[in-house]
Coordinates of C-alpha atoms and ligand atoms in Angstrom, one line a residue:
M1053 CA -27.5 23.8 49.8
G1054 CA -26.2 23.1 53.7
L1055 CA -27.0 20.2 55.6
N1056 CA -30.7 20.4 56.7
K1057 CA -29.8 17.9 59.8
K1058 CA -28.7 18.0 63.1
T1059 CA -25.0 17.6 63.7
V1060 CA -22.8 16.8 67.1
R1061 CA -22.7 20.4 67.5
D1062 CA -26.5 20.7 67.9
I1063 CA -26.9 18.2 70.8
E1064 CA -25.6 17.6 74.4
L1065 CA -23.2 14.9 74.7
K1066 CA -21.8 15.0 78.2
G1067 CA -22.5 11.6 80.0
K1068 CA -24.1 10.1 76.8
R1069 CA -23.3 6.8 75.3
V1070 CA -22.6 7.5 71.4
V1071 CA -22.6 4.8 68.8
M1072 CA -21.1 6.3 65.6
R1073 CA -21.0 4.9 62.2
V1074 CA -17.6 5.6 60.5
D1075 CA -16.1 4.4 57.2
F1076 CA -13.1 2.5 58.3
N1077 CA -13.4 0.7 55.0
V1078 CA -9.3 0.6 54.6
P1079 CA -7.4 -1.5 52.5
V1080 CA -5.7 -4.1 54.6
K1081 CA -3.1 -6.8 53.5
E1082 CA -1.9 -9.2 56.0
G1083 CA -3.2 -7.4 58.9
K1084 CA -1.4 -4.2 57.6
I1085 CA -3.5 -1.4 56.8
K1086 CA -1.8 0.5 53.5
D1087 CA -3.7 3.6 53.6
D1088 CA -5.2 5.2 56.7
T1089 CA -6.8 8.2 55.0
R1090 CA -10.3 7.2 56.0
I1091 CA -9.3 6.4 59.8
Q1092 CA -7.5 10.1 59.7
A1093 CA -11.0 11.7 58.3
A1094 CA -13.0 10.1 61.1
L1095 CA -10.7 11.6 63.9
P1096 CA -12.3 15.1 63.9
T1097 CA -15.8 13.9 65.0
I1098 CA -14.2 11.0 67.3
K1099 CA -12.0 13.6 69.2
Y1100 CA -14.8 16.0 69.6
V1101 CA -17.3 13.3 71.0
L1102 CA -14.8 12.3 73.5
D1103 CA -13.7 15.9 74.6
K1104 CA -17.6 16.4 75.3
G1105 CA -17.4 13.7 77.7
A1106 CA -19.3 10.8 76.1
S1107 CA -18.2 7.1 75.8
L1108 CA -18.1 6.3 72.3
V1109 CA -18.7 2.7 70.0
L1110 CA -17.7 2.7 66.6
L1111 CA -19.3 0.7 64.0
S1112 CA -18.1 0.0 60.3
H1113 CA -17.7 -2.4 57.8
L1114 CA -14.7 -3.5 56.0
G1115 CA -14.7 -5.0 52.4
R1116 CA -17.3 -7.5 51.3
P1117 CA -17.5 -10.5 53.6
D1118 CA -21.2 -11.3 52.5
G1119 CA -22.3 -12.2 56.0
E1120 CA -19.8 -14.6 57.0
V1121 CA -17.0 -14.2 59.6
K1122 CA -13.7 -14.0 57.8
P1123 CA -10.7 -13.0 59.4
E1124 CA -9.2 -11.0 56.5
F1125 CA -12.0 -8.5 57.0
S1126 CA -11.6 -7.9 60.7
L1127 CA -11.5 -4.4 62.0
K1128 CA -9.1 -5.2 64.6
P1129 CA -6.2 -3.2 62.7
T1130 CA -8.1 -0.2 62.6
A1131 CA -8.8 -0.1 66.3
D1132 CA -5.2 -0.6 66.8
A1133 CA -4.3 2.2 63.9
L1134 CA -6.7 4.3 65.9
A1135 CA -5.2 3.9 69.3
K1136 CA -2.0 4.9 67.7
L1137 CA -3.4 7.8 66.2
L1138 CA -5.4 9.2 69.4
G1139 CA -2.6 8.1 71.9
K1140 CA -4.9 6.5 74.0
E1141 CA -6.4 2.9 74.6
V1142 CA -9.0 1.9 72.1
K1143 CA -10.8 -1.2 73.1
F1144 CA -12.3 -3.8 70.4
A1145 CA -15.4 -5.9 70.6
P1146 CA -15.2 -9.2 69.0
D1147 CA -18.9 -8.6 67.3
C1148 CA -21.0 -5.8 66.9
I1149 CA -24.3 -7.2 68.3
G1150 CA -25.1 -9.3 71.5
E1151 CA -25.7 -9.4 75.2
N1152 CA -21.8 -9.4 76.0
I1153 CA -20.8 -6.6 73.4
V1154 CA -23.9 -4.5 74.6
A1155 CA -22.3 -4.8 78.3
M1156 CA -18.7 -3.7 76.9
A1157 CA -20.6 -0.7 75.6
K1158 CA -22.0 0.0 78.9
A1159 CA -18.9 -0.3 80.8
L1160 CA -17.1 2.4 79.0
K1161 CA -16.5 5.5 81.0
P1162 CA -16.9 8.9 79.5
G1163 CA -13.9 9.6 77.2
E1164 CA -13.5 5.7 76.2
I1165 CA -13.8 4.3 73.0
M1166 CA -14.5 0.7 71.6
V1167 CA -14.2 -0.5 68.0
C1168 CA -16.7 -3.0 67.1
E1169 CA -16.2 -6.0 64.6
N1170 CA -17.2 -5.4 60.9
T1171 CA -20.9 -5.0 60.8
R1172 CA -20.9 -7.0 57.5
F1173 CA -20.2 -10.1 59.5
H1174 CA -23.8 -10.2 59.9
K1175 CA -26.0 -10.7 56.6
E1176 CA -28.8 -8.8 57.9
E1177 CA -26.6 -5.5 57.5
D1178 CA -26.5 -5.5 54.1
M1179 CA -28.8 -7.8 52.6
K1180 CA -31.0 -7.0 49.5
A1181 CA -34.3 -7.6 51.4
K1182 CA -37.3 -8.3 49.2
T1183 CA -39.5 -10.1 51.3
D1184 CA -41.2 -8.9 54.6
E1185 CA -39.3 -11.6 56.5
D1186 CA -36.0 -10.5 55.2
K1187 CA -36.9 -6.5 56.0
K1188 CA -37.7 -7.7 59.4
K1189 CA -34.6 -9.6 60.1
M1190 CA -32.7 -6.1 59.0
Q1191 CA -34.8 -4.0 61.3
G1192 CA -33.9 -6.8 64.2
F1193 CA -30.2 -6.2 63.4
A1194 CA -30.6 -2.7 63.5
A1195 CA -32.5 -2.6 66.6
E1196 CA -29.7 -4.8 68.1
L1197 CA -27.1 -2.1 67.4
A1198 CA -29.1 0.4 68.7
K1199 CA -28.8 -0.9 72.0
L1200 CA -24.9 0.2 71.8
G1201 CA -25.8 3.9 72.7
D1202 CA -28.3 6.5 73.1
V1203 CA -27.0 8.9 70.6
F1204 CA -26.3 7.5 66.8
V1205 CA -23.7 9.7 64.9
N1206 CA -23.4 9.1 61.3
D1207 CA -19.9 10.0 60.0
A1208 CA -19.6 7.5 57.0
F1209 CA -20.5 9.5 54.2
G1210 CA -18.9 6.7 51.8
T1211 CA -22.0 4.4 53.0
A1212 CA -24.6 6.8 53.1
H1213 CA -26.2 6.1 49.8
R1214 CA -26.9 2.5 51.4
A1215 CA -29.8 1.9 53.5
H1216 CA -28.1 -0.8 55.6
G1217 CA -28.6 -1.6 59.4
S1218 CA -25.8 0.7 60.7
T1219 CA -26.1 3.4 58.3
A1220 CA -29.9 4.5 58.0
L1221 CA -32.0 1.8 59.9
I1222 CA -30.5 2.1 63.1
C1223 CA -32.0 5.6 63.5
K1224 CA -35.4 4.1 63.9
F1225 CA -34.6 2.9 67.1
I1226 CA -32.5 5.6 68.7
P1227 CA -34.5 8.9 69.5
I1228 CA -31.2 11.3 68.6
S1229 CA -29.5 10.7 65.2
V1230 CA -26.9 13.4 63.8
A1231 CA -24.3 13.7 61.4
G1232 CA -20.5 14.0 62.1
F1233 CA -18.2 16.8 60.8
L1234 CA -17.0 14.7 58.0
M1235 CA -20.6 13.9 56.7
E1236 CA -21.2 17.7 57.1
K1237 CA -18.4 18.5 55.1
E1238 CA -19.1 16.4 52.3
I1239 CA -22.7 17.5 52.1
Q1240 CA -21.9 21.0 52.2
Y1241 CA -19.1 20.8 49.5
L1242 CA -21.0 18.8 47.1
G1243 CA -24.3 20.7 47.9
Q1244 CA -22.5 23.9 46.7
T1245 CA -21.2 22.5 43.9
V1246 CA -24.4 21.6 42.4
E1247 CA -27.1 24.0 43.8
N1248 CA -25.3 27.1 43.6
P1249 CA -21.9 26.4 41.1
K1250 CA -19.8 29.6 40.3
R1251 CA -19.4 29.3 36.6
P1252 CA -18.3 28.0 34.2
F1253 CA -19.1 24.6 36.1
I1254 CA -17.5 21.5 34.2
A1255 CA -17.6 18.0 35.2
I1256 CA -14.8 15.7 34.1
I1257 CA -16.3 12.2 33.9
G1258 CA -14.0 9.1 32.9
G1259 CA -13.5 5.7 34.0
A1260 CA -14.2 2.2 32.8
K1261 CA -17.9 2.4 31.7
I1262 CA -20.9 4.6 31.1
S1263 CA -23.6 2.2 32.5
G1264 CA -22.4 3.2 36.4
K1265 CA -22.5 6.9 35.6
L1266 CA -25.6 7.3 32.9
E1267 CA -27.8 8.8 35.8
V1268 CA -25.0 11.3 37.0
L1269 CA -23.9 12.3 33.0
T1270 CA -27.8 13.0 32.7
S1271 CA -28.2 15.1 35.8
L1272 CA -24.9 17.1 34.9
I1273 CA -25.9 17.9 31.8
S1274 CA -28.9 19.9 32.9
K1275 CA -26.2 21.8 35.4
C1276 CA -22.9 22.2 33.8
D1277 CA -21.8 24.4 31.0
A1278 CA -19.4 22.0 29.8
I1279 CA -18.8 18.1 30.3
L1280 CA -15.4 16.4 29.3
I1281 CA -15.2 12.6 28.5
G1282 CA -12.4 10.3 28.9
G1283 CA -11.6 6.9 30.1
G1284 CA -13.2 3.7 28.8
M1285 CA -16.5 5.2 28.6
A1286 CA -15.5 7.4 26.0
Y1287 CA -15.1 4.7 23.3
T1288 CA -18.8 3.8 23.6
F1289 CA -19.4 7.5 22.6
L1290 CA -16.8 7.6 19.9
K1291 CA -18.6 4.2 18.5
A1292 CA -21.8 5.9 18.8
Q1293 CA -20.5 8.6 16.6
G1294 CA -19.4 6.2 13.8
H1295 CA -15.7 5.6 14.4
N1296 CA -14.1 2.5 14.4
I1297 CA -12.9 1.7 18.1
G1298 CA -10.9 -1.2 17.4
K1299 CA -10.8 -3.7 20.5
S1300 CA -11.3 -0.6 23.1
L1301 CA -13.6 -1.1 25.7
C1302 CA -17.3 -0.5 24.6
E1303 CA -20.7 -1.1 25.8
D1304 CA -22.5 -2.4 22.6
E1305 CA -25.9 -2.2 24.3
L1306 CA -25.4 1.6 25.2
V1307 CA -24.5 3.1 22.0
D1308 CA -27.9 4.2 21.5
T1309 CA -28.2 5.7 24.6
A1310 CA -24.6 7.5 24.2
K1311 CA -26.2 9.0 21.1
Q1312 CA -29.5 10.0 23.2
I1313 CA -26.9 11.6 25.7
L1314 CA -24.9 13.4 22.8
A1315 CA -28.3 14.9 21.5
E1316 CA -29.7 16.1 24.7
A1317 CA -26.1 17.9 25.5
K1318 CA -26.7 19.5 22.2
S1319 CA -29.9 20.5 22.8
K1320 CA -29.2 21.9 26.0
N1321 CA -26.1 23.9 24.6
V1322 CA -23.8 22.2 27.0
T1323 CA -20.2 21.7 25.5
F1324 CA -19.6 18.0 25.4
L1325 CA -15.9 17.4 24.9
L1326 CA -14.9 13.8 23.7
P1327 CA -11.3 12.8 22.8
T1328 CA -9.6 13.8 19.6
D1329 CA -6.7 11.5 20.0
N1330 CA -5.8 8.5 22.0
L1331 CA -3.2 6.1 23.0
A1332 CA -4.0 2.6 21.4
A1333 CA -2.2 -0.4 22.8
D1334 CA -1.7 -4.0 20.9
K1335 CA -2.4 -5.6 24.4
F1336 CA -3.8 -4.5 27.8
D1337 CA -0.2 -4.2 29.4
N1338 CA 1.9 -1.7 30.7
A1339 CA 4.7 -3.3 28.0
A1340 CA 2.4 -2.8 25.0
Q1341 CA 3.5 -1.4 21.8
I1342 CA 1.8 2.2 21.8
Q1343 CA 0.9 4.4 19.0
T1344 CA -1.2 7.6 19.0
V1345 CA -4.0 7.7 17.0
G1346 CA -6.9 10.1 16.2
N1347 CA -10.5 8.5 16.9
D1348 CA -10.4 5.6 14.9
I1349 CA -8.4 2.8 16.5
P1350 CA -7.0 0.4 14.4
D1351 CA -8.3 -2.8 14.3
G1352 CA -6.7 -5.0 17.0
W1353 CA -5.6 -2.1 18.9
M1354 CA -7.6 -0.7 22.1
A1355 CA -7.2 2.9 23.3
L1356 CA -6.1 2.6 26.7
D1357 CA -5.5 6.8 27.2
V1358 CA -6.6 9.8 25.9
G1359 CA -3.8 11.5 23.7
P1360 CA -1.9 14.9 24.0
K1361 CA -4.4 17.0 21.8
T1362 CA -7.3 16.0 23.8
V1363 CA -5.4 16.8 27.1
A1364 CA -4.4 20.2 25.5
A1365 CA -8.1 21.0 24.7
Y1366 CA -9.4 19.7 28.3
T1367 CA -6.6 21.8 30.3
A1368 CA -7.9 24.6 28.3
E1369 CA -11.4 24.2 29.3
I1370 CA -10.4 23.2 32.9
L1371 CA -8.2 26.3 33.4
K1372 CA -11.4 28.7 32.4
A1373 CA -13.6 26.8 34.8
K1374 CA -14.6 28.2 38.1
T1375 CA -16.3 24.8 39.3
I1376 CA -15.1 21.6 38.6
V1377 CA -16.5 18.1 39.5
W1378 CA -14.1 15.1 38.5
N1379 CA -15.0 11.5 38.8
G1380 CA -13.1 8.6 36.9
P1381 CA -9.5 8.5 35.3
M1382 CA -9.0 9.3 31.7
G1383 CA -7.3 6.3 30.8
C1384 CA -5.6 3.0 32.7
F1385 CA -3.9 5.1 34.9
E1386 CA -2.9 2.2 37.0
M1387 CA -0.1 1.2 34.3
P1388 CA 2.4 3.9 34.1
N1389 CA 2.6 4.2 30.3
F1390 CA -1.0 5.1 30.1
A1391 CA -1.3 7.3 33.3
K1392 CA -0.1 10.7 31.4
A1393 CA -3.5 12.0 30.7
T1394 CA -4.9 11.4 34.1
M1395 CA -1.8 13.0 35.9
A1396 CA -2.0 15.9 33.0
I1397 CA -5.5 16.4 34.3
C1398 CA -4.5 16.4 37.7
K1399 CA -2.1 19.0 37.2
A1400 CA -4.7 21.2 35.2
V1401 CA -7.4 20.7 38.0
A1402 CA -4.8 21.9 40.6
D1403 CA -3.5 24.8 38.4
A1404 CA -7.5 25.8 38.3
S1405 CA -7.8 25.5 41.9
D1406 CA -4.8 27.8 42.7
K1407 CA -6.6 30.4 40.4
G1408 CA -9.7 30.0 42.8
A1409 CA -11.8 27.5 41.1
I1410 CA -13.4 25.1 43.3
S1411 CA -12.5 21.3 42.9
V1412 CA -14.2 18.7 44.0
I1413 CA -12.8 14.9 43.4
G1414 CA -15.5 11.8 43.7
G1415 CA -14.6 8.4 43.2
G1416 CA -12.0 6.0 44.6
D1417 CA -9.9 5.8 41.4
S1418 CA -9.8 9.7 40.9
V1419 CA -9.0 10.0 44.6
S1420 CA -6.0 7.5 44.1
A1421 CA -5.1 9.4 41.1
V1422 CA -4.9 12.9 42.6
N1423 CA -2.8 11.0 45.4
Q1424 CA -0.6 9.5 43.2
S1425 CA 0.3 12.8 41.4
G1426 CA 1.2 14.5 44.8
L1427 CA -1.3 17.4 44.2
A1428 CA -4.1 16.2 46.8
G1429 CA -3.4 19.4 48.5
K1430 CA -4.3 22.0 46.0
M1431 CA -7.9 20.4 45.6
S1432 CA -10.7 22.0 47.3
H1433 CA -12.5 18.8 48.4
I1434 CA -11.6 15.5 47.9
S1435 CA -14.7 13.2 48.6
T1436 CA -14.3 10.1 50.6
G1437 CA -17.4 8.5 48.8
G1438 CA -17.1 7.6 45.3
G1439 CA -20.7 5.9 44.9
A1440 CA -22.2 8.1 47.6
S1441 CA -20.7 11.3 46.2
L1442 CA -22.2 10.3 42.6
E1443 CA -25.6 9.6 43.8
F1444 CA -25.7 13.0 45.7
L1445 CA -24.6 14.7 42.5
E1446 CA -27.3 12.8 40.5
G1447 CA -29.6 14.7 43.2
K1448 CA -30.6 11.4 44.9
K1449 CA -31.7 11.3 48.7
L1450 CA -28.8 9.3 50.5
P1451 CA -30.7 7.3 53.0
G1452 CA -27.8 7.4 55.7
V1453 CA -28.5 11.5 55.8
F1454 CA -32.1 11.2 55.4
A1455 CA -32.8 9.2 58.4
L1456 CA -31.1 11.8 60.8
N1457 CA -32.6 14.3 62.5
D1458 CA -33.7 17.4 61.0
L1459 CA -32.6 20.7 62.2
Ligands
AMP2422 P1 -14.4 3.4 37.3 O1 -14.4 2.7 38.5 O2 -15.6 3.4 36.2 O3 -14.3 4.8 37.6 O4 -13.2 3.2 36.4 C1 -12.1 3.2 37.0 C2 -11.2 2.3 36.1 O5 -11.2 2.6 34.7 C3 -9.8 2.2 36.6 O6 -9.2 1.1 36.9 C4 -8.8 2.3 35.0 O7 -7.9 1.7 34.6 C5 -10.2 2.1 34.1 N1 -10.2 2.7 32.6 C6 -9.9 4.0 32.4 N2 -9.6 4.0 31.1 C7 -9.7 3.0 30.4 C8 -9.9 2.3 29.0 N3 -9.4 3.3 28.0 N4 -9.8 1.1 28.8 C9 -10.3 0.1 30.0 N5 -10.1 0.7 31.2 C10 -10.0 1.8 31.2

């Protein structure tokens, strides 16, 4: 499945006033950007729009300011970083709606660019609208945003699963709404991966909890040849199999669901791999005492990583695969003593990619693990959207994509 929506390539941009949603939700500490990957990822579309002779207003959120103006969530540092990357002036608007801001947008000449302040400084951007009045407020905000341009471009895959003012609702108030290159690339990769995977197609699913990944697990069982489970979520599965998991992370209310997932995988003939050994720690600390144990974790101990036998079994499965989706680390990789399995899986996925497998990494933590491993360049596609990539893989329609003009 490709993207059945128009992109910036399909429309006339010369002399147009483009308003574009980007994902500049970068980590900022004391006004300094710690990682500019997301700004870099938006550059191809930004440059294209400017080169075609349009003026450009950029909208984004940063963090969760909860509808209040909080200086630590200002997008000003991203405007400065973008100016450096583009080697040209980037104006900064101190808000994203209002007469003055619209006037600033209208004053931009072709080829000029402006970043607006955080859309989430307005609660109408991302409120959970329950009443009609709330919905009207959100629509009103989106209509105000729409005054910033005459063409809307959405290049923020990371927020495409949210029906927010600047991601989806704005499309109702602008006649032309199209996707940017990053959005197009994400949808193409993820679409290809799930619709027409080269087999064997395997999914590596880890991370803290089953709860956030139940739907994706269910959806992947009907598509994959094998599913490899790691991370904290593995221990709810092990408990479902009757193991003693000590103090390991467990969602007791999901033990029955875990049993159902195991039964479903079996009935669909999907290889469903759980750990066979684990690194157990006496406390949640990098300096904890560690012992390698099987699937029964001693009382008072907690499993914080999967063990070497598990890594060997998973590696063998990964090296056979032709398509690999990975979401979620195998252990608490932020602590070096519990990062070994996650790093070994990075290496295995990189090796499989070298042999021609398609590898798609989604989810903030798996992406940072891959970056930490130094093997990011080996992966076929590193998704900029954790939640969005999961919802896409679940087969859900992403509101920020759905609202764009059809081809
Ligand atoms: P998620 O956001 O669901 O992908 O979860 C990522 C987080 O899961 C990371 O911060 C890991 O430290 C954490 N995690 C991975 N394995 C474990 C584990 N065995 N016990 C507790 N937390 C874990």
